[in-house]
């Protein structure tokens, strides 16, 4: 199956070899994807981020984000039905649009996946720090020193589990998810019964602003972006041409639906917890205290920290596989494409991403001096912008591929155009309608770092292509294929 998919590639795109075949069933693959793009974490965190910028109508931003990402998922489905890959979007774009498009997309994704692990690790620090500071009266847990210790310990253990193998990581991640879900649900529902809670104000649009609406999409999209990374485990999934397409639509719908409900339950109480979150307390803990569930506040933080740990672990199973695929395809140093024979995992890529994901948040926190939630919110704003180029290209690729095969339908065109153009406009609108806050810098940080990444990957790819030509066997002139 894998070889047949590779034979269809017009540009000799390479996939990762040496991975364990058939490890994940549909339930396990779905479980790992849902854990990684956690509806529990989105329910506890997204409303606090989107609500601050989008106001009472933040649920519209989450709804719009859900629709856009689901449409992108539908555009990816035709690729998932034809190609069994280890590089997710990078591989799909390379197979259908060629090496130039995959180089641009790959530069964006290479930085994006590193940013994704950093975001996951930072939100783990937010909830872990809040728990330790509350229970043990150690405010230093929210400082640079405390966060650094937690980040290092978490990442070392996560890397160890990721190296051990996909099955081990999946079972642990899914188990951790079910631990935290009930507590989050209790706290969110309790918000409804607090004094001053007004559900109807979310359907009055007097405070609606378009810039806030779009910025709310960006912040809510943080919990969707990269959902298609589950395709990176296609080579290790049972019946991937049926399983992976299902994940492309099920994951954004599940996560988005939970996010919309959670936003409606949470946004009206955000003004009441603003002082608490400004001191470093997590949004969920502050909501629990505000709802008279003070005893649940530290428990909520503990369980969310557990969930965040599962999210980091899940993403660390996807990101290194994409990096390793880029390495064997000539985008990144070949060294990173090695798959360990014992564990069948890309150990070198795992280790490098783990090191970078630990160093960068330490440096950002030391430079900015902000609270864990503030630093996390800025990186979370940056993260979705790295997927703008790949999502636009995959939507274009869907139309191109279906046209070549004479299977293009009106549905495909509508889905691809709305998904690609809509996600592209999210970035463009952020440029045209700045918020006047420090978050605006993230709009330009993305293209700048992508350009820097291109300066690194283009020479690597050119050298790889020259080497491929040099070693290509000569074909006799009289040979007819």
Coordinates of C-alpha atoms in Angstrom, one line a residue:
X1 CA 0.0 0.0 0.0
X2 CA 2.8 2.4 0.9
X3 CA 4.7 1.6 -2.2
X4 CA 1.7 2.2 -4.4
X5 CA 1.2 5.6 -2.9
X6 CA 4.8 6.5 -3.4
X7 CA 4.6 5.4 -7.1
X8 CA 2.0 8.1 -7.6
X9 CA 4.3 10.9 -6.4
X10 CA 5.4 13.1 -9.4
X11 CA 8.5 14.4 -7.6
X12 CA 9.9 11.3 -6.0
X13 CA 8.9 12.4 -2.6
X14 CA 10.4 10.2 0.1
X15 CA 8.6 8.8 3.2
X16 CA 10.0 7.6 6.4
X17 CA 10.9 3.9 6.7
X18 CA 11.5 1.6 9.6
X19 CA 8.3 2.5 11.6
X20 CA 6.2 -0.1 13.3
X21 CA 3.4 -1.2 10.9
X22 CA -0.2 -1.5 12.0
X23 CA 0.2 -0.3 15.6
X24 CA -2.9 1.9 15.9
X25 CA -6.5 0.8 15.4
X26 CA -9.2 3.4 14.7
X27 CA -10.1 3.8 18.4
X28 CA -6.5 4.3 19.3
X29 CA -5.7 6.6 16.5
X30 CA -8.8 8.7 17.3
X31 CA -8.0 8.6 20.9
X32 CA -4.5 9.9 20.4
X33 CA -5.7 12.7 18.1
X34 CA -8.4 13.8 20.5
X35 CA -6.0 13.8 23.4
X36 CA -3.4 15.8 21.5
X37 CA -6.0 18.4 20.3
X38 CA -7.7 18.1 23.6
X39 CA -11.4 19.2 23.9
X40 CA -10.8 19.2 27.7
X41 CA -7.9 21.7 27.4
X42 CA -9.8 23.8 24.9
X43 CA -12.9 23.9 27.2
X44 CA -10.7 25.0 30.1
X45 CA -8.5 27.5 28.3
X46 CA -9.9 28.7 24.9
X47 CA -12.8 30.8 26.3
X48 CA -10.4 32.7 28.6
X49 CA -8.2 33.6 25.6
X50 CA -10.8 34.3 23.0
X51 CA -13.2 36.0 25.4
X52 CA -10.7 38.6 26.3
X53 CA -10.3 39.8 22.7
X54 CA -13.7 39.0 21.2
X55 CA -15.8 39.9 24.1
X56 CA -19.2 38.4 25.0
X57 CA -19.6 37.1 21.4
X58 CA -16.5 35.0 21.5
X59 CA -18.5 31.9 20.8
X60 CA -18.9 33.2 17.2
X61 CA -15.1 33.1 16.9
X62 CA -14.9 29.5 18.1
X63 CA -17.8 28.6 15.8
X64 CA -16.1 30.2 12.8
X65 CA -12.8 28.5 13.7
X66 CA -14.5 25.2 13.9
X67 CA -16.1 25.6 10.4
X68 CA -12.9 26.7 8.8
X69 CA -10.8 23.9 10.2
X70 CA -13.5 21.3 9.4
X71 CA -13.6 22.5 5.8
X72 CA -9.8 22.2 5.6
X73 CA -10.2 18.7 7.0
X74 CA -12.7 17.9 4.2
X75 CA -10.2 19.2 1.7
X76 CA -7.5 16.9 3.1
X77 CA -9.7 13.8 2.9
X78 CA -9.0 13.0 -0.8
X79 CA -5.3 13.0 0.0
X80 CA -5.8 10.7 3.0
X81 CA -7.7 8.3 0.8
X82 CA -4.9 8.0 -1.7
X83 CA -1.6 8.5 0.2
X84 CA -0.2 6.7 3.2
X85 CA 2.4 9.1 4.5
X86 CA 4.6 9.9 7.5
X87 CA 4.8 13.7 6.9
X88 CA 1.2 14.7 7.1
X89 CA 0.5 17.9 5.2
X90 CA 4.1 18.2 4.1
X91 CA 3.9 14.8 2.4
X92 CA 0.5 15.4 0.8
X93 CA 1.6 18.8 -0.7
X94 CA 4.8 17.2 -2.0
X95 CA 3.0 14.3 -3.6
X96 CA 0.5 16.5 -5.5
X97 CA 2.1 19.9 -5.9
X98 CA 5.8 19.1 -6.2
X99 CA 9.0 20.0 -4.4
X100 CA 8.7 23.8 -4.7
X101 CA 5.4 23.9 -2.9
X102 CA 6.5 21.3 -0.4
X103 CA 9.6 23.3 0.4
X104 CA 7.6 26.5 1.2
X105 CA 5.1 24.5 3.2
X106 CA 7.9 22.5 4.9
X107 CA 9.7 25.6 6.1
X108 CA 6.5 26.8 7.7
X109 CA 5.7 23.4 9.2
X110 CA 9.2 22.8 10.5
X111 CA 9.0 25.9 12.6
X112 CA 5.3 25.3 13.3
X113 CA 5.8 21.9 14.8
X114 CA 8.5 23.2 17.1
X115 CA 6.2 26.0 18.1
X116 CA 3.4 23.5 18.7
X117 CA 5.4 21.5 21.2
X118 CA 6.5 24.8 22.9
X119 CA 2.8 25.9 23.2
X120 CA 1.8 22.5 24.7
X121 CA 4.7 22.6 27.2
X122 CA 3.9 26.2 28.2
X123 CA 0.2 25.5 28.9
X124 CA 1.4 22.5 31.1
X125 CA 3.5 25.1 33.0
X126 CA 0.4 27.4 33.4
X127 CA -1.7 24.7 35.2
X128 CA 1.2 23.0 37.0
X129 CA 2.4 26.4 38.4
X130 CA -1.0 27.4 39.4
X131 CA -1.5 24.1 41.3
X132 CA 1.8 24.3 43.1
X133 CA 1.4 28.0 44.0
X134 CA -2.1 27.4 45.4
X135 CA -1.6 24.1 47.3
X136 CA 1.9 24.6 48.6
X137 CA 1.8 28.4 48.8
X138 CA 4.8 28.7 46.5
X139 CA 4.3 31.6 44.2
X140 CA 7.8 30.9 42.8
X141 CA 6.2 28.1 40.9
X142 CA 4.8 30.8 38.5
X143 CA 8.2 32.4 38.2
X144 CA 11.0 31.6 35.8
X145 CA 12.8 29.2 38.1
X146 CA 9.8 27.1 39.0
X147 CA 8.6 27.0 35.4
X148 CA 12.0 26.0 34.1
X149 CA 12.2 23.0 36.5
X150 CA 8.7 21.8 35.5
X151 CA 9.4 22.2 31.8
X152 CA 12.6 20.2 32.0
X153 CA 11.1 17.4 34.1
X154 CA 8.1 17.2 31.8
X155 CA 10.0 17.2 28.6
X156 CA 12.6 14.7 29.7
X157 CA 9.8 12.2 30.6
X158 CA 7.7 13.0 27.5
X159 CA 10.7 12.4 25.3
X160 CA 11.4 9.1 27.0
X161 CA 7.8 7.9 26.5
X162 CA 7.9 9.1 22.8
X163 CA 11.1 7.1 22.2
X164 CA 9.6 4.0 23.8
X165 CA 7.0 3.7 21.1
X166 CA 3.7 4.9 19.7
X167 CA 1.6 2.3 21.5
X168 CA 3.0 3.1 25.0
X169 CA 2.4 6.9 24.4
X170 CA -1.1 6.3 23.1
X171 CA -2.3 4.2 26.0
X172 CA -0.9 6.6 28.6
X173 CA -2.3 9.7 26.8
X174 CA -5.8 8.3 26.5
X175 CA -5.9 7.2 30.1
X176 CA -4.8 10.7 31.3
X177 CA -7.6 12.4 29.3
X178 CA -10.4 10.6 31.1
X179 CA -9.0 11.6 34.5
X180 CA -9.6 15.3 34.0
X181 CA -12.7 15.6 31.9
X182 CA -15.3 15.3 34.7
X183 CA -13.7 18.0 36.9
X184 CA -13.6 20.5 34.0
X185 CA -17.3 19.8 33.2
X186 CA -18.3 20.4 36.8
X187 CA -16.5 23.7 37.0
X188 CA -17.9 25.0 33.7
X189 CA -21.5 24.1 34.5
X190 CA -21.1 25.7 38.0
X191 CA -20.4 29.0 36.3
X192 CA -24.0 29.2 35.2
X193 CA -25.1 29.4 38.8
X194 CA -22.8 32.2 39.8
X195 CA -24.2 35.7 40.7
X196 CA -24.3 38.0 37.7
X197 CA -24.0 35.3 35.1
X198 CA -26.0 36.4 32.0
X199 CA -26.2 33.9 29.2
X200 CA -28.3 36.1 26.9
X201 CA -25.7 38.9 26.7
X202 CA -23.7 36.6 24.4
X203 CA -26.3 37.1 21.8
X204 CA -26.3 40.9 21.9
X205 CA -23.9 42.3 19.5
X206 CA -23.4 45.8 20.8
X207 CA -19.8 45.0 21.7
X208 CA -19.0 43.0 18.6
X209 CA -15.9 44.2 16.6
X210 CA -14.7 42.5 13.5
X211 CA -11.0 42.7 14.5
X212 CA -11.9 41.1 17.9
X213 CA -13.9 38.4 16.1
X214 CA -11.0 37.5 13.8
X215 CA -8.4 37.6 16.6
X216 CA -10.7 35.3 18.6
X217 CA -10.6 32.8 15.7
X218 CA -6.8 32.9 15.9
X219 CA -6.7 32.1 19.6
X220 CA -9.4 29.4 19.4
X221 CA -7.6 27.9 16.3
X222 CA -4.6 27.3 18.5
X223 CA -6.5 24.2 19.8
X224 CA -7.3 23.0 16.2
X225 CA -4.3 23.8 14.2
X226 CA -2.2 20.7 13.3
X227 CA -5.2 18.4 13.8
X228 CA -4.2 16.7 10.5
X229 CA -0.9 15.7 12.2
X230 CA -2.5 12.3 12.9
X231 CA -1.8 11.5 9.3
X232 CA 1.9 11.3 10.3
X233 CA 1.1 8.0 11.9
X234 CA -0.6 6.6 8.8
X235 CA 2.2 4.1 8.2
X236 CA 1.7 2.8 11.7
X237 CA -2.1 2.7 11.5
X238 CA -4.3 -0.2 10.6
X239 CA -6.3 0.3 7.4
X240 CA -5.0 3.9 7.1
X241 CA -6.9 4.8 4.0
X242 CA -10.1 4.4 5.9
X243 CA -8.9 5.5 9.4
X244 CA -7.0 8.7 8.5
X245 CA -9.8 10.3 6.4
X246 CA -12.2 9.8 9.3
X247 CA -9.9 11.6 11.7
X248 CA -9.7 14.6 9.3
X249 CA -13.3 15.4 10.0
X250 CA -14.0 13.8 13.4
X251 CA -11.3 15.6 15.3
X252 CA -12.1 19.2 14.5
X253 CA -15.8 18.5 14.9
X254 CA -15.3 17.0 18.4
X255 CA -12.9 19.6 19.6
X256 CA -14.8 22.5 18.1
X257 CA -18.2 21.4 19.5
X258 CA -16.8 21.2 23.0
X259 CA -15.1 24.5 22.6
X260 CA -18.3 26.3 21.5
X261 CA -20.3 25.0 24.5
X262 CA -17.5 25.8 26.9
X263 CA -17.2 29.3 25.6
X264 CA -20.9 29.9 26.1
X265 CA -20.6 28.6 29.7
X266 CA -17.4 30.6 30.5
X267 CA -17.3 34.0 28.9
X268 CA -19.9 35.8 31.1
X269 CA -17.7 35.2 34.2
X270 CA -14.4 36.3 32.7
X271 CA -14.6 39.9 34.2
X272 CA -15.1 38.3 37.7
X273 CA -11.9 36.3 37.5
X274 CA -9.7 38.8 35.7
X275 CA -7.8 39.8 38.9
X276 CA -7.1 36.2 39.8
X277 CA -5.7 35.3 36.3
X278 CA -3.6 38.4 36.3
X279 CA -1.7 37.1 39.3
X280 CA -0.9 33.8 37.5
X281 CA -3.9 31.7 38.7
X282 CA -5.2 29.5 35.9
X283 CA -8.6 30.4 34.3
X284 CA -10.2 27.1 35.4
X285 CA -9.0 27.4 39.0
X286 CA -10.3 31.0 39.2
X287 CA -13.7 29.9 37.8
X288 CA -13.9 27.1 40.5
X289 CA -13.2 29.6 43.3
X290 CA -15.7 32.1 41.8
X291 CA -18.4 29.4 41.6
X292 CA -17.9 28.6 45.3
X293 CA -16.0 25.4 44.5
X294 CA -12.7 26.5 46.1
X295 CA -11.8 23.0 47.1
X296 CA -11.9 22.0 43.5
X297 CA -9.6 24.8 42.4
X298 CA -6.3 23.0 43.0
X299 CA -7.8 19.7 41.9
X300 CA -8.9 21.3 38.6
X301 CA -5.3 22.6 38.1
X302 CA -3.8 19.2 38.9
X303 CA -6.1 17.4 36.5
X304 CA -5.5 20.0 33.8
X305 CA -1.8 19.7 34.3
X306 CA -2.2 16.0 33.7
X307 CA -4.2 16.7 30.6
X308 CA -1.6 19.1 29.3
X309 CA 1.1 16.5 29.9
X310 CA -0.9 14.1 27.7
X311 CA -1.2 16.9 25.1
X312 CA 2.6 17.4 25.1
X313 CA 3.1 13.6 24.8
X314 CA 0.6 13.3 21.9
X315 CA 2.2 16.1 19.9
X316 CA 5.6 14.7 20.5
X317 CA 4.5 11.6 18.7
X318 CA 3.5 13.6 15.6
X319 CA 6.1 16.4 15.3
X320 CA 9.2 14.2 15.2
X321 CA 7.7 12.0 12.5
X322 CA 7.1 15.0 10.3
X323 CA 10.6 16.4 10.9
X324 CA 12.1 12.9 10.2
X325 CA 10.2 12.7 7.0
X326 CA 11.4 16.1 5.9
X327 CA 15.0 14.9 6.7
X328 CA 14.7 11.8 4.4
X329 CA 13.1 13.9 1.7
X330 CA 16.0 16.4 1.8
X331 CA 14.4 19.3 3.7
X332 CA 16.2 18.9 7.0
X333 CA 19.6 17.4 7.8
X334 CA 19.7 13.7 6.9
X335 CA 20.8 12.9 10.4
X336 CA 17.3 13.5 11.7
X337 CA 15.7 10.9 9.5
X338 CA 17.1 8.0 11.4
X339 CA 14.6 5.5 12.9
X340 CA 15.8 3.5 15.8
X341 CA 15.7 -0.2 15.0
X342 CA 14.7 -1.3 18.5
X343 CA 11.9 1.1 19.3
X344 CA 10.9 1.9 15.7
X345 CA 10.8 5.7 16.5
X346 CA 12.6 8.7 15.1
X347 CA 14.8 9.1 18.2
X348 CA 17.1 11.9 16.9
X349 CA 14.2 14.1 15.8
X350 CA 12.5 13.5 19.2
X351 CA 15.5 14.5 21.2
X352 CA 16.2 17.7 19.1
X353 CA 12.6 18.9 19.3
X354 CA 12.6 18.2 23.0
X355 CA 15.7 20.3 23.6
X356 CA 14.4 23.2 21.5
X357 CA 11.0 23.1 23.1
X358 CA 12.6 23.4 26.5
X359 CA 15.1 26.1 25.7
X360 CA 12.8 28.5 23.8
X361 CA 10.2 29.0 26.5
X362 CA 12.9 29.5 29.1
X363 CA 14.4 32.2 26.9
X364 CA 11.1 33.8 26.1
X365 CA 10.1 34.0 29.8
X366 CA 13.4 35.4 30.8
X367 CA 13.3 38.0 28.1
X368 CA 9.6 39.1 28.6
X369 CA 9.3 38.8 32.3
X370 CA 5.6 38.0 31.9
X371 CA 3.4 35.5 33.7
X372 CA 3.2 31.9 32.4
X373 CA -0.3 32.7 31.0
X374 CA 0.9 35.9 29.3
X375 CA 3.9 34.2 27.6
X376 CA 1.8 31.2 26.6
X377 CA -0.9 33.4 25.1
X378 CA 1.6 35.2 22.8
X379 CA 3.1 31.9 21.5
X380 CA -0.4 30.5 21.2
X381 CA -1.3 33.5 19.0
X382 CA 1.8 32.9 16.8
X383 CA 1.3 29.1 16.4
X384 CA -1.7 29.1 14.0
X385 CA 0.0 31.5 11.6
X386 CA 2.5 28.8 10.7
X387 CA -0.3 26.7 9.2
X388 CA -1.7 29.5 6.9
X389 CA 0.6 28.6 4.0
X390 CA 0.2 24.8 4.3
X391 CA -3.6 25.0 4.7
X392 CA -3.9 27.3 1.7
X393 CA -1.7 25.0 -0.4
X394 CA -3.5 21.8 0.6
X395 CA -6.8 23.4 -0.4
X396 CA -5.3 24.4 -3.8
X397 CA -3.9 20.9 -4.0
X398 CA -7.3 19.4 -3.4
X399 CA -8.8 21.2 -6.4
X400 CA -5.7 20.4 -8.6
X401 CA -5.7 16.7 -7.6
X402 CA -9.5 16.2 -8.2
X403 CA -9.3 18.1 -11.5
X404 CA -6.4 15.9 -12.7
X405 CA -8.5 12.8 -11.9
X406 CA -11.6 14.3 -13.4
X407 CA -13.4 14.0 -10.1
X408 CA -13.8 17.6 -9.2
X409 CA -17.2 18.5 -7.7
X410 CA -18.8 21.7 -6.6
X411 CA -18.6 20.5 -3.0
X412 CA -14.8 20.2 -3.2
X413 CA -14.5 23.6 -4.7
X414 CA -16.7 25.3 -2.0
X415 CA -15.0 23.5 0.8
X416 CA -11.4 24.2 -0.4
X417 CA -12.1 27.8 -1.3
X418 CA -13.8 28.7 2.0
X419 CA -11.3 26.7 4.0
X420 CA -8.2 28.0 2.3
X421 CA -9.3 31.6 1.7
X422 CA -10.9 31.8 5.1
X423 CA -7.8 30.7 7.0
X424 CA -5.6 32.9 4.8
X425 CA -7.8 35.9 5.6
X426 CA -7.4 35.3 9.3
X427 CA -3.8 36.3 9.0
X428 CA -4.5 39.1 6.5
X429 CA -7.1 40.6 8.7
X430 CA -4.7 40.5 11.7
X431 CA -2.4 42.6 9.5
X432 CA -5.1 45.0 8.4
X433 CA -6.8 45.3 11.7
X434 CA -4.2 45.4 14.4
X435 CA -5.3 45.2 18.1
X436 CA -2.8 47.8 19.3
X437 CA -1.4 45.2 21.7
X438 CA 1.9 43.2 21.9
X439 CA 0.0 40.4 20.2
X440 CA 0.3 42.3 16.9
X441 CA 4.0 41.4 16.8
X442 CA 3.1 37.8 16.4
X443 CA 1.5 38.5 13.0
X444 CA 4.9 39.5 11.7
X445 CA 6.9 37.0 13.7
X446 CA 5.5 34.1 11.6
X447 CA 6.5 35.3 8.1
X448 CA 9.9 36.4 9.4
X449 CA 10.7 33.1 11.0
X450 CA 9.4 31.2 8.0
X451 CA 11.7 33.3 5.8
X452 CA 14.6 32.5 8.1
X453 CA 13.7 28.8 7.9
X454 CA 13.7 29.0 4.1
X455 CA 17.3 30.3 4.2
X456 CA 18.2 27.1 6.1
X457 CA 16.2 24.5 4.3
X458 CA 16.6 25.7 0.6
X459 CA 20.4 25.0 0.6
X460 CA 19.8 21.6 2.2
X461 CA 17.3 20.7 -0.4
X462 CA 19.4 21.9 -3.3
X463 CA 22.4 19.9 -2.0
X464 CA 20.1 16.8 -1.6
X465 CA 18.7 17.2 -5.2
X466 CA 22.2 17.5 -6.6
X467 CA 23.3 14.4 -4.8
X468 CA 20.2 12.5 -6.0
X469 CA 21.0 13.4 -9.6
X470 CA 24.6 12.3 -9.2
X471 CA 23.7 8.9 -7.9
X472 CA 20.8 8.3 -10.3
X473 CA 21.6 5.3 -12.6
X474 CA 22.0 5.9 -16.3
X475 CA 19.3 4.6 -18.5
X476 CA 20.4 3.1 -21.9
X477 CA 19.3 5.3 -24.8
X478 CA 17.6 2.4 -26.5
X479 CA 15.6 1.4 -23.5
X480 CA 11.8 1.9 -23.8
X481 CA 9.8 2.1 -20.6

